Amino acid sequence: METDFQAFVTARSAALFRGALVLTGNREAAEDLVQETLERACRKWRTIAAKDAPDAYIRRIMVNLANDRWRRFRRTVLQSDGPDQAAPGDEYGQVDSRDQLVRALQQLPMRMRTVVVLRYFHDLSDTEIAADLDVSPSTVRSQLARGIEKLRSQFPALADPSPRRHTEGIR
């Protein structure tokens, strides 16, 4: 069983860290969150490994821990004047844009942020997110829509409609 857990940690820790980083917005806090998540998972590994979806169970542990931390340590995040778009090939500008996106995510309410992270950073469906968070799929869709709308209001470039293909006359 111990080797199963070690294999799980090796395979999934990077993905868990990425999710934790977006949930916390801070590298050190993300490392702590992943460590605490894996610690709890290790204690219950036999039970978790027997489940149909151990990934979902562990994500749920991480989200619950993040929610607990959020409630305990509510903090304000300074809002920048507005995101500047990075020029193509400007690696430093792209890092700034990612940082601004993480800061914008931090300003979302916890449930909304969690839904956005699970959808876009873990590629989960509405049904999977609903099962992880113990809510209905319609709640997931509404939280996702509101979260994306709030992010788009902070990033005008995201608000522009994507170019549509010309489909007139094609059947």
mmCIF file of C-alpha atoms in Angstrom:
data_model
loop_
_atom_site.group_PDB
_atom_site.id
_atom_site.type_symbol
_atom_site.label_atom_id
_atom_site.label_comp_id
_atom_site.label_asym_id
_atom_site.label_seq_id
_atom_site.Cartn_x
_atom_site.Cartn_y
_atom_site.Cartn_z
ATOM 1 C CA MET A 1 0.000 0.000 0.000
ATOM 2 C CA GLU A 2 2.843 2.389 0.801
ATOM 3 C CA THR A 3 4.279 2.023 -2.694
ATOM 4 C CA ASP A 4 0.832 2.783 -4.154
ATOM 5 C CA PHE A 5 0.737 6.046 -2.229
ATOM 6 C CA GLN A 6 4.284 6.922 -3.288
ATOM 7 C CA ALA A 7 3.355 6.241 -6.919
ATOM 8 C CA PHE A 8 0.275 8.438 -6.543
ATOM 9 C CA VAL A 9 2.341 11.281 -5.056
ATOM 10 C CA THR A 10 4.922 10.997 -7.830
ATOM 11 C CA ALA A 11 2.255 11.036 -10.532
ATOM 12 C CA ARG A 12 -0.116 13.681 -9.151
ATOM 13 C CA SER A 13 1.854 16.075 -6.928
ATOM 14 C CA ALA A 14 2.676 18.516 -9.765
ATOM 15 C CA ALA A 15 -1.003 18.813 -10.723
ATOM 16 C CA LEU A 16 -1.999 19.201 -7.089
ATOM 17 C CA PHE A 17 0.616 21.929 -6.668
ATOM 18 C CA ARG A 18 -0.665 23.850 -9.721
ATOM 19 C CA GLY A 19 -4.200 23.744 -8.344
ATOM 20 C CA ALA A 20 -3.015 24.738 -4.876
ATOM 21 C CA LEU A 21 -0.992 27.621 -6.298
ATOM 22 C CA VAL A 22 -4.048 29.048 -8.009
ATOM 23 C CA LEU A 23 -6.207 28.489 -4.928
ATOM 24 C CA THR A 24 -3.729 30.185 -2.582
ATOM 25 C CA GLY A 25 -1.916 32.616 -4.887
ATOM 26 C CA ASN A 26 1.301 32.056 -2.991
ATOM 27 C CA ARG A 27 4.032 29.501 -3.658
ATOM 28 C CA GLU A 28 4.803 28.824 0.001
ATOM 29 C CA ALA A 29 1.138 28.538 0.947
ATOM 30 C CA ALA A 30 0.578 26.210 -2.028
ATOM 31 C CA GLU A 31 3.449 23.984 -0.920
ATOM 32 C CA ASP A 32 1.992 23.878 2.592
ATOM 33 C CA LEU A 33 -1.472 23.118 1.240
ATOM 34 C CA VAL A 34 -0.216 20.232 -0.903
ATOM 35 C CA GLN A 35 1.847 18.881 1.977
ATOM 36 C CA GLU A 36 -1.102 18.994 4.377
ATOM 37 C CA THR A 37 -3.375 17.447 1.741
ATOM 38 C CA LEU A 38 -0.973 14.589 1.107
ATOM 39 C CA GLU A 39 -0.430 14.118 4.825
ATOM 40 C CA ARG A 40 -4.161 13.653 5.377
ATOM 41 C CA ALA A 41 -4.409 11.445 2.306
ATOM 42 C CA CYS A 42 -1.551 9.260 3.571
ATOM 43 C CA ARG A 43 -3.315 8.697 6.881
ATOM 44 C CA LYS A 44 -6.443 7.482 5.058
ATOM 45 C CA TRP A 45 -4.764 5.980 1.982
ATOM 46 C CA ARG A 46 -6.335 2.512 2.335
ATOM 47 C CA THR A 47 -9.800 4.054 2.339
ATOM 48 C CA ILE A 48 -8.958 6.488 -0.466
ATOM 49 C CA ALA A 49 -7.300 3.851 -2.664
ATOM 50 C CA ALA A 50 -10.420 1.687 -2.412
ATOM 51 C CA LYS A 51 -12.593 4.513 -3.797
ATOM 52 C CA ASP A 52 -13.562 4.746 -7.464
ATOM 53 C CA ALA A 53 -11.909 8.164 -7.846
ATOM 54 C CA PRO A 54 -9.016 8.732 -5.448
ATOM 55 C CA ASP A 55 -8.041 11.893 -7.384
ATOM 56 C CA ALA A 56 -11.429 13.442 -6.700
ATOM 57 C CA TYR A 57 -11.252 12.496 -3.036
ATOM 58 C CA ILE A 58 -7.843 14.104 -2.641
ATOM 59 C CA ARG A 59 -8.895 17.218 -4.586
ATOM 60 C CA ARG A 60 -11.817 17.490 -2.185
ATOM 61 C CA ILE A 61 -9.421 17.334 0.776
ATOM 62 C CA MET A 62 -7.316 20.098 -0.812
ATOM 63 C CA VAL A 63 -10.324 22.304 -1.564
ATOM 64 C CA ASN A 64 -11.676 21.868 1.966
ATOM 65 C CA LEU A 65 -8.296 22.737 3.464
ATOM 66 C CA ALA A 66 -8.031 25.786 1.198
ATOM 67 C CA ASN A 67 -11.530 26.877 2.237
ATOM 68 C CA ASP A 68 -10.592 26.500 5.902
ATOM 69 C CA ARG A 69 -7.436 28.553 5.384
ATOM 70 C CA TRP A 70 -9.375 31.187 3.457
ATOM 71 C CA ARG A 71 -11.851 31.549 6.295
ATOM 72 C CA ARG A 72 -9.097 31.728 8.909
ATOM 73 C CA PHE A 73 -6.743 34.083 7.127
ATOM 74 C CA ARG A 74 -8.898 36.416 5.083
ATOM 75 C CA ARG A 75 -6.564 38.908 3.589
ATOM 76 C CA THR A 76 -6.818 41.721 1.159
ATOM 77 C CA VAL A 77 -4.993 41.628 -2.114
ATOM 78 C CA LEU A 78 -3.856 44.886 -3.606
ATOM 79 C CA GLN A 79 -5.524 45.447 -6.920
ATOM 80 C CA SER A 80 -3.328 46.695 -9.695
ATOM 81 C CA ASP A 81 -4.392 49.551 -11.940
ATOM 82 C CA GLY A 82 -5.239 47.097 -14.653
ATOM 83 C CA PRO A 83 -3.546 44.373 -16.603
ATOM 84 C CA ASP A 84 -1.221 45.290 -19.428
ATOM 85 C CA GLN A 85 -1.048 42.847 -22.265
ATOM 86 C CA ALA A 86 2.312 41.266 -22.862
ATOM 87 C CA ALA A 87 3.830 41.571 -26.292
ATOM 88 C CA PRO A 88 4.257 38.247 -28.093
ATOM 89 C CA GLY A 89 7.607 36.789 -27.097
ATOM 90 C CA ASP A 90 7.863 38.998 -23.993
ATOM 91 C CA GLU A 91 8.451 36.301 -21.394
ATOM 92 C CA TYR A 92 8.585 38.760 -18.483
ATOM 93 C CA GLY A 93 5.340 40.376 -19.586
ATOM 94 C CA GLN A 94 3.694 36.966 -19.788
ATOM 95 C CA VAL A 95 4.801 36.215 -16.225
ATOM 96 C CA ASP A 96 3.265 39.531 -15.139
ATOM 97 C CA SER A 97 0.032 38.644 -16.929
ATOM 98 C CA ARG A 98 -0.089 35.258 -15.190
ATOM 99 C CA ASP A 99 0.570 36.960 -11.861
ATOM 100 C CA GLN A 100 -2.269 39.398 -12.508
ATOM 101 C CA LEU A 101 -4.574 36.516 -13.416
ATOM 102 C CA VAL A 102 -3.735 34.715 -10.174
ATOM 103 C CA ARG A 103 -4.360 37.944 -8.255
ATOM 104 C CA ALA A 104 -7.710 38.346 -10.017
ATOM 105 C CA LEU A 105 -8.595 34.754 -9.133
ATOM 106 C CA GLN A 106 -7.732 35.511 -5.503
ATOM 107 C CA GLN A 107 -10.364 38.240 -5.480
ATOM 108 C CA LEU A 108 -13.132 35.834 -6.440
ATOM 109 C CA PRO A 109 -15.207 34.305 -3.652
ATOM 110 C CA MET A 110 -13.791 30.939 -2.607
ATOM 111 C CA ARG A 111 -16.511 28.738 -4.145
ATOM 112 C CA MET A 112 -16.346 30.617 -7.436
ATOM 113 C CA ARG A 113 -12.538 30.448 -7.500
ATOM 114 C CA THR A 114 -12.625 26.739 -6.712
ATOM 115 C CA VAL A 115 -15.018 26.059 -9.598
ATOM 116 C CA VAL A 116 -12.864 28.051 -12.041
ATOM 117 C CA VAL A 117 -9.692 26.271 -10.885
ATOM 118 C CA LEU A 118 -11.236 22.815 -11.125
ATOM 119 C CA ARG A 119 -12.605 23.551 -14.603
ATOM 120 C CA TYR A 120 -9.656 25.278 -16.238
ATOM 121 C CA PHE A 121 -6.665 23.958 -14.294
ATOM 122 C CA HIS A 122 -7.862 20.393 -13.709
ATOM 123 C CA ASP A 123 -10.076 20.052 -16.821
ATOM 124 C CA LEU A 124 -13.037 18.650 -14.891
ATOM 125 C CA SER A 125 -16.591 18.564 -16.213
ATOM 126 C CA ASP A 126 -19.576 20.188 -14.491
ATOM 127 C CA THR A 127 -20.621 16.802 -13.157
ATOM 128 C CA GLU A 128 -17.169 16.004 -11.754
ATOM 129 C CA ILE A 129 -16.894 19.429 -10.108
ATOM 130 C CA ALA A 130 -20.402 19.077 -8.678
ATOM 131 C CA ALA A 131 -19.485 15.706 -7.201
ATOM 132 C CA ASP A 132 -16.219 17.089 -5.748
ATOM 133 C CA LEU A 133 -17.973 20.062 -4.146
ATOM 134 C CA ASP A 134 -21.233 18.291 -3.267
ATOM 135 C CA VAL A 135 -23.372 20.772 -5.198
ATOM 136 C CA SER A 136 -25.595 20.500 -8.264
ATOM 137 C CA PRO A 137 -24.183 20.819 -11.805
ATOM 138 C CA SER A 138 -26.365 23.903 -12.318
ATOM 139 C CA THR A 139 -24.694 25.543 -9.313
ATOM 140 C CA VAL A 140 -21.318 24.769 -10.886
ATOM 141 C CA ARG A 141 -22.389 26.334 -14.192
ATOM 142 C CA SER A 142 -23.721 29.491 -12.532
ATOM 143 C CA GLN A 143 -20.619 29.887 -10.328
ATOM 144 C CA LEU A 144 -18.398 29.331 -13.356
ATOM 145 C CA ALA A 145 -20.302 31.873 -15.450
ATOM 146 C CA ARG A 146 -20.155 34.490 -12.693
ATOM 147 C CA GLY A 147 -16.476 33.826 -12.043
ATOM 148 C CA ILE A 148 -15.532 34.114 -15.700
ATOM 149 C CA GLU A 149 -17.589 37.305 -16.022
ATOM 150 C CA LYS A 150 -15.747 38.846 -13.062
ATOM 151 C CA LEU A 151 -12.390 37.836 -14.538
ATOM 152 C CA ARG A 152 -13.365 39.272 -17.922
ATOM 153 C CA SER A 153 -14.295 42.582 -16.304
ATOM 154 C CA GLN A 154 -10.749 42.784 -14.898
ATOM 155 C CA PHE A 155 -9.114 41.627 -18.149
ATOM 156 C CA PRO A 156 -10.714 43.484 -21.059
ATOM 157 C CA ALA A 157 -8.797 41.347 -23.566
ATOM 158 C CA LEU A 158 -10.758 38.327 -22.323
ATOM 159 C CA ALA A 159 -14.049 40.132 -22.854
ATOM 160 C CA ASP A 160 -13.536 40.479 -26.602
ATOM 161 C CA PRO A 161 -15.471 37.807 -28.425
ATOM 162 C CA SER A 162 -13.276 35.191 -30.048
ATOM 163 C CA PRO A 163 -13.065 35.330 -33.832
ATOM 164 C CA ARG A 164 -15.845 33.291 -35.333
ATOM 165 C CA ARG A 165 -15.464 31.184 -38.397
ATOM 166 C CA HIS A 166 -17.437 32.141 -41.431
ATOM 167 C CA THR A 167 -20.022 29.373 -41.691
ATOM 168 C CA GLU A 168 -22.527 31.011 -43.988
ATOM 169 C CA GLY A 169 -23.330 28.788 -46.934
ATOM 170 C CA ILE A 170 -21.548 25.772 -45.436
ATOM 171 C CA ARG A 171 -23.733 22.800 -44.675
#
